[in-house]
Short mmCIF file of C-alpha atoms in Angstrom, two decimals:
data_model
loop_
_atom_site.label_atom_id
_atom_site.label_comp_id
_atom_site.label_asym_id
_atom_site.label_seq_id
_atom_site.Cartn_x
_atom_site.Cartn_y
_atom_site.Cartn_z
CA UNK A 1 3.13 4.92 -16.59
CA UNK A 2 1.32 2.12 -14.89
CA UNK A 3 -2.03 2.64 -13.58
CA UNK A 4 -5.17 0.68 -11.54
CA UNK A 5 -8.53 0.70 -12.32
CA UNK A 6 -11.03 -0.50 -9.52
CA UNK A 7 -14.67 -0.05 -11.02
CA UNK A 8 -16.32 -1.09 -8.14
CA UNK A 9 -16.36 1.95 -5.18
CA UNK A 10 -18.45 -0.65 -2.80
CA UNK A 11 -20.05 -4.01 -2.72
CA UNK A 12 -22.10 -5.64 -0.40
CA UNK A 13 -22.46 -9.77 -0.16
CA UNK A 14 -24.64 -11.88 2.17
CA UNK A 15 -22.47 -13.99 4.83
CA UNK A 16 -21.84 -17.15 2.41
CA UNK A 17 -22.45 -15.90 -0.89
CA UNK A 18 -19.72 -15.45 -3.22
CA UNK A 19 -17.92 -12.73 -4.12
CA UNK A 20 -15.19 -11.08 -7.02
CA UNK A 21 -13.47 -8.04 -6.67
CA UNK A 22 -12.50 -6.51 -10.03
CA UNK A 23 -9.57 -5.15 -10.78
CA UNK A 24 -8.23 -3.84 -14.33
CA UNK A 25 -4.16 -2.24 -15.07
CA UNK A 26 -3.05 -0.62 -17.71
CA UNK A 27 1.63 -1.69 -17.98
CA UNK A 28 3.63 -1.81 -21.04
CA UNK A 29 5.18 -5.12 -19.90
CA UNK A 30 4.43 -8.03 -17.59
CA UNK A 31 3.12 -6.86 -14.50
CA UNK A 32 3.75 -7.97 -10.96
CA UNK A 33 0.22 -7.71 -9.23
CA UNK A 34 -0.91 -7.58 -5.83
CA UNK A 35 -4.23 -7.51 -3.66
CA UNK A 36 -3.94 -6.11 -0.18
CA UNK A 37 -6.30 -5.80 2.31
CA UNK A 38 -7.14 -2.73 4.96
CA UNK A 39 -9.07 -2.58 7.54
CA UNK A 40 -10.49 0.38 9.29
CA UNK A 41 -7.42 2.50 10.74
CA UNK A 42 -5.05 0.08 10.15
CA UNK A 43 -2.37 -0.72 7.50
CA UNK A 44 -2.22 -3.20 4.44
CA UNK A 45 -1.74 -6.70 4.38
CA UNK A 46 -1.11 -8.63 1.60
CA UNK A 47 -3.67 -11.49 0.69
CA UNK A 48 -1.67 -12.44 -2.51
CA UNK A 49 0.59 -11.31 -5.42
CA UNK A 50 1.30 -12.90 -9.25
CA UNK A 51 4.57 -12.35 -10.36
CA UNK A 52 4.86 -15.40 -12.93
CA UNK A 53 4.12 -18.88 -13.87
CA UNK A 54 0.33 -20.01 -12.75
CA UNK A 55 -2.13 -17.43 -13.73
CA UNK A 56 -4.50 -18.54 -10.52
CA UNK A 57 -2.56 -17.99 -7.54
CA UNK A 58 -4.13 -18.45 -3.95
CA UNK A 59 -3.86 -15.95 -0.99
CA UNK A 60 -4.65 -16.12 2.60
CA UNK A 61 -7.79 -16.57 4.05
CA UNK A 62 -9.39 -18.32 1.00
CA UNK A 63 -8.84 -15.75 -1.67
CA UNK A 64 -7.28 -16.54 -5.09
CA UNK A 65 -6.76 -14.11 -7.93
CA UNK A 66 -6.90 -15.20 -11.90
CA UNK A 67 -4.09 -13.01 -14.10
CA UNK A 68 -5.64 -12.80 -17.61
CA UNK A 69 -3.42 -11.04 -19.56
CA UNK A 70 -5.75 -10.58 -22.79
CA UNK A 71 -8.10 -8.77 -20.45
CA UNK A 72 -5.27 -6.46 -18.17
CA UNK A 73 -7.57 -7.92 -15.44
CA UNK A 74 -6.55 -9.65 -11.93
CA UNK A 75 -9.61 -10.59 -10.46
CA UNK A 76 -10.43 -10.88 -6.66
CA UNK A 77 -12.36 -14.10 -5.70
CA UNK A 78 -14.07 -16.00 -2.50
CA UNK A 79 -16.47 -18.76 -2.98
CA UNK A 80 -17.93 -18.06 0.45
CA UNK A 81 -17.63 -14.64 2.47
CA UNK A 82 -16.77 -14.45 6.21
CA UNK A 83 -18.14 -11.57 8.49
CA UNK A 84 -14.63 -11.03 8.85
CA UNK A 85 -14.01 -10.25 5.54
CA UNK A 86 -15.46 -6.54 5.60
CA UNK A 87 -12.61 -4.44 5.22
CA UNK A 88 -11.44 -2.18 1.59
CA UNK A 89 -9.36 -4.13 -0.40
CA UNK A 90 -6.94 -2.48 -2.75
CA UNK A 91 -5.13 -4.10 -6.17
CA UNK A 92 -2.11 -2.71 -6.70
CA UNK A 93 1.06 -3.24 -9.25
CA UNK A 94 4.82 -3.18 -9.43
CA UNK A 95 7.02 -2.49 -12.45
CA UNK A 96 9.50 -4.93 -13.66
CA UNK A 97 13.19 -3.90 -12.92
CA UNK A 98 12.19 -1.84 -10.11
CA UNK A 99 11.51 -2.33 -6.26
CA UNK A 100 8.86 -4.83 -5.45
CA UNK A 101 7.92 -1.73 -2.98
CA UNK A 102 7.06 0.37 -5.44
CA UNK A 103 3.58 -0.11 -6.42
CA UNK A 104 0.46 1.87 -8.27
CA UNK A 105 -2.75 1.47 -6.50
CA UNK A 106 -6.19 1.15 -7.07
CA UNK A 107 -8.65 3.67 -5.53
CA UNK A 108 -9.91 0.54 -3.50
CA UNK A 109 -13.12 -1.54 -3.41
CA UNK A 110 -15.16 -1.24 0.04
CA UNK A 111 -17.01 -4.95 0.90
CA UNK A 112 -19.18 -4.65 3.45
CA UNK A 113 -21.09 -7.70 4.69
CA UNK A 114 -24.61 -8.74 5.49
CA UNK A 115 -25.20 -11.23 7.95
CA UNK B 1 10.63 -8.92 14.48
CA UNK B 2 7.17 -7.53 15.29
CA UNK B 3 6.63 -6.37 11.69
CA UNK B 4 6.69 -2.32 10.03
CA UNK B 5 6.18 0.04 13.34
CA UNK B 6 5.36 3.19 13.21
CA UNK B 7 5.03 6.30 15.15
CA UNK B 8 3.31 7.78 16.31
CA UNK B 9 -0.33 6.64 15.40
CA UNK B 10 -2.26 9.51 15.21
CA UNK B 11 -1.13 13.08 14.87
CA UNK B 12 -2.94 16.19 15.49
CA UNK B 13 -1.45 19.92 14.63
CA UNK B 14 -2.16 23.22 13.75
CA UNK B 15 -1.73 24.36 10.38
CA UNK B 16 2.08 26.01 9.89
CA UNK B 17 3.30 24.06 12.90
CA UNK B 18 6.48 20.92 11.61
CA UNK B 19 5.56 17.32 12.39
CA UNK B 20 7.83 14.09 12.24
CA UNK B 21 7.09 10.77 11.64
CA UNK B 22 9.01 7.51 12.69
CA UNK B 23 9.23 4.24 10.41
CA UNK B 24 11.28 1.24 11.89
CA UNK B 25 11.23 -1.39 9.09
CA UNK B 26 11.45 -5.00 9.68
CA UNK B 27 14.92 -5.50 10.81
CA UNK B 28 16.59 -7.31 8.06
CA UNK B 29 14.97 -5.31 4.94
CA UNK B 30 17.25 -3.16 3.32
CA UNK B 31 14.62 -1.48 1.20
CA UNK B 32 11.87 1.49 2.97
CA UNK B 33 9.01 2.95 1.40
CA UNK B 34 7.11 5.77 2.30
CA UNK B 35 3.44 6.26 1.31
CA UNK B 36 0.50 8.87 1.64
CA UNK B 37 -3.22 7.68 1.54
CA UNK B 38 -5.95 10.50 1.52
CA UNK B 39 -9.58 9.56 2.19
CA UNK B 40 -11.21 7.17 0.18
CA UNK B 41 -8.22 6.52 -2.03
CA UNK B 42 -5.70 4.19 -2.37
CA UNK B 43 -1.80 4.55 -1.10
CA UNK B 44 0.46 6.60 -3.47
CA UNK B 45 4.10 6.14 -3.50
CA UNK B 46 5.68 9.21 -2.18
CA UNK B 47 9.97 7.74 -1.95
CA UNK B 48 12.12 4.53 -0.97
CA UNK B 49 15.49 4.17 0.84
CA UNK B 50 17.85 1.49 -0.38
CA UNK B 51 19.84 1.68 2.77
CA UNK B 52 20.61 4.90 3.73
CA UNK B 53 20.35 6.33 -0.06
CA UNK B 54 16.97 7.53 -0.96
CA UNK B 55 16.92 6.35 -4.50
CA UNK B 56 13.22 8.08 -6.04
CA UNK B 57 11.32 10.71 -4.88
CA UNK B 58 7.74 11.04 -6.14
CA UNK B 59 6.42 14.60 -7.80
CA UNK B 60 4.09 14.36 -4.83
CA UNK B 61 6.87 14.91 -2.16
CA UNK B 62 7.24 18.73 -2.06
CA UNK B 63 9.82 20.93 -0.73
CA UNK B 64 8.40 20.72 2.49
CA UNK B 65 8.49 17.16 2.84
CA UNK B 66 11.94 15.64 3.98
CA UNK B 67 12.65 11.90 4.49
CA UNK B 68 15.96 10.21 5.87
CA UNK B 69 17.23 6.93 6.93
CA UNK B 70 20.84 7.79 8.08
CA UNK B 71 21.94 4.62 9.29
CA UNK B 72 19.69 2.17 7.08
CA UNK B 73 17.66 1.56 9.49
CA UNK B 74 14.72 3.42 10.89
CA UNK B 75 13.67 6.38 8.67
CA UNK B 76 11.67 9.49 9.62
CA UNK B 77 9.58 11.45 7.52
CA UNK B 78 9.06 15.57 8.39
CA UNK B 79 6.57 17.74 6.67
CA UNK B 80 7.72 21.42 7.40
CA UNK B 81 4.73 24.15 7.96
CA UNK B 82 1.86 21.81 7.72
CA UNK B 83 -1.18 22.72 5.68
CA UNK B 84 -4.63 21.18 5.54
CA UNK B 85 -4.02 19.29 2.69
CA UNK B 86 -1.54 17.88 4.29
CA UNK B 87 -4.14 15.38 6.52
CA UNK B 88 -3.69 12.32 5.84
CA UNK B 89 -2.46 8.74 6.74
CA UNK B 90 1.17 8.28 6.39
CA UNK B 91 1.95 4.47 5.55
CA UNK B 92 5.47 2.74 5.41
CA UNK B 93 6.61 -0.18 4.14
CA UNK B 94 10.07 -2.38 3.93
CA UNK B 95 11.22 -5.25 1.59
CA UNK B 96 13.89 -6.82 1.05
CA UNK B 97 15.76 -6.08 -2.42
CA UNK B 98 15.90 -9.64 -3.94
CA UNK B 99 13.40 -10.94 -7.03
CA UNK B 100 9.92 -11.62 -6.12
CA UNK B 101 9.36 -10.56 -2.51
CA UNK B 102 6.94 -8.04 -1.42
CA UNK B 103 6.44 -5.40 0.87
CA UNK B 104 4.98 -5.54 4.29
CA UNK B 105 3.31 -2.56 5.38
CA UNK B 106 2.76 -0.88 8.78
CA UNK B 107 -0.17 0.56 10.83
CA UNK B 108 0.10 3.84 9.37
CA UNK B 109 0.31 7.63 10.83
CA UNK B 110 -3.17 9.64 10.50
CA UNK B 111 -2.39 13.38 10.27
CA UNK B 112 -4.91 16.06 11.00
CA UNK B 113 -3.75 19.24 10.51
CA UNK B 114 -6.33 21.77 11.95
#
């Protein structure tokens, strides 16, 4: 069974400053991967998602994500964080030969930002 | 097409009592999803609906959880003599079935049972 590891509970970045978002899964097979995005109350969009081909894919709102299979890691990145960014963000995956809709999550990483 | 809606937002009840939920996917996805998300963890898959046939059910979806979509459209989800554990936010989702599409979620149902 397919699982998501999240290490980070909560991280806090100065308006500006950089930020990754780490996210480790443990699948038998190539996984599709997916970051979504939550803020307080409200549902879960989707900032990107890797299904195959370029290992760095880009998102909305700035984000991009680098698949590295050697590592089972698909890393969150910004090079500058908005206010607007504070919200949980959650990596999730999806199982080959099933529904896209189907997905394992993470147990979420909270970003809360300093001004 | 406004997106996932769902209904209503926020649900409170007393413990025993039924509840029902609404989910009215995005109108041409064929595929629903029903999740639960407790605090401070992420969503967990609880079924999906291809059409009107619900196709996997999670372990996590007891007896006293029902979903249906009878005309492959809007689905409902009922939870039968609600107990605390029970509180939490209700999330659904729709796709369409195709290759490398993803799932669009909606606002979610927060359930307190009290």
């Amino acid at each position: 069974a397919q699982s998501v590891t999240q290490p980070d509970i909560h991280i806090t970045v100065s308006e500006g400053a950089s930020l990754e978002l780490r996210c480790n899964y443990s699948y038998g097979a190539t996984p599709y991967l997916f970051w979504y995005v939550q803020s307080p109350g409200q549902g879960l969009q989707l900032l990107l998602k890797y299904f195959s081909g370029d290992t760095l894919v880009q998102g909305i709102k700035g984000f991009e994500a680098e698949f590295k299979r050697s590592q089972s890691s698909f890393n969150l990145r910004k090079p500058s964080v908005h206010w607007s960014d504070a919200a949980e963000y959650f990596c999730a995956v999806g199982a080959q030969g099933t529904s896209y809709g189907k997905l394992t999550f993470g147990q979420g990483t909270i970003l809360t930002v300093h001004p | 097409d406004t997106g996932v809606s769902q209904n209503p937002r926020h649900k409170i009840t007393k413990r025993g009592q039924n509840v029902t939920f609404r989910c009215d996917p995005i109108s041409e996805h064929n595929r629903l999803y029903w999740y639960r998300q407790t605090l401070g963890q992420g969503p967990e898959f609880l079924t999906y609906f291809q059409n009107e046939a619900q196709l996997e059910k999670s372990r996590l979806l007891s007896d006293r959880f029902s979903a249906e979509r009878p005309k492959g459209s809007f689905s409902t989800l009922e939870i039968q003599r609600t107990e605390q554990g029970d509180s939490a936010m209700y999330l659904c989702a729709s796709s369409l079935e195709y290759a490398n599409t993803e799932a669009f979620f909606g606002q979610g149902t927060r359930l307190t049972v009290v």
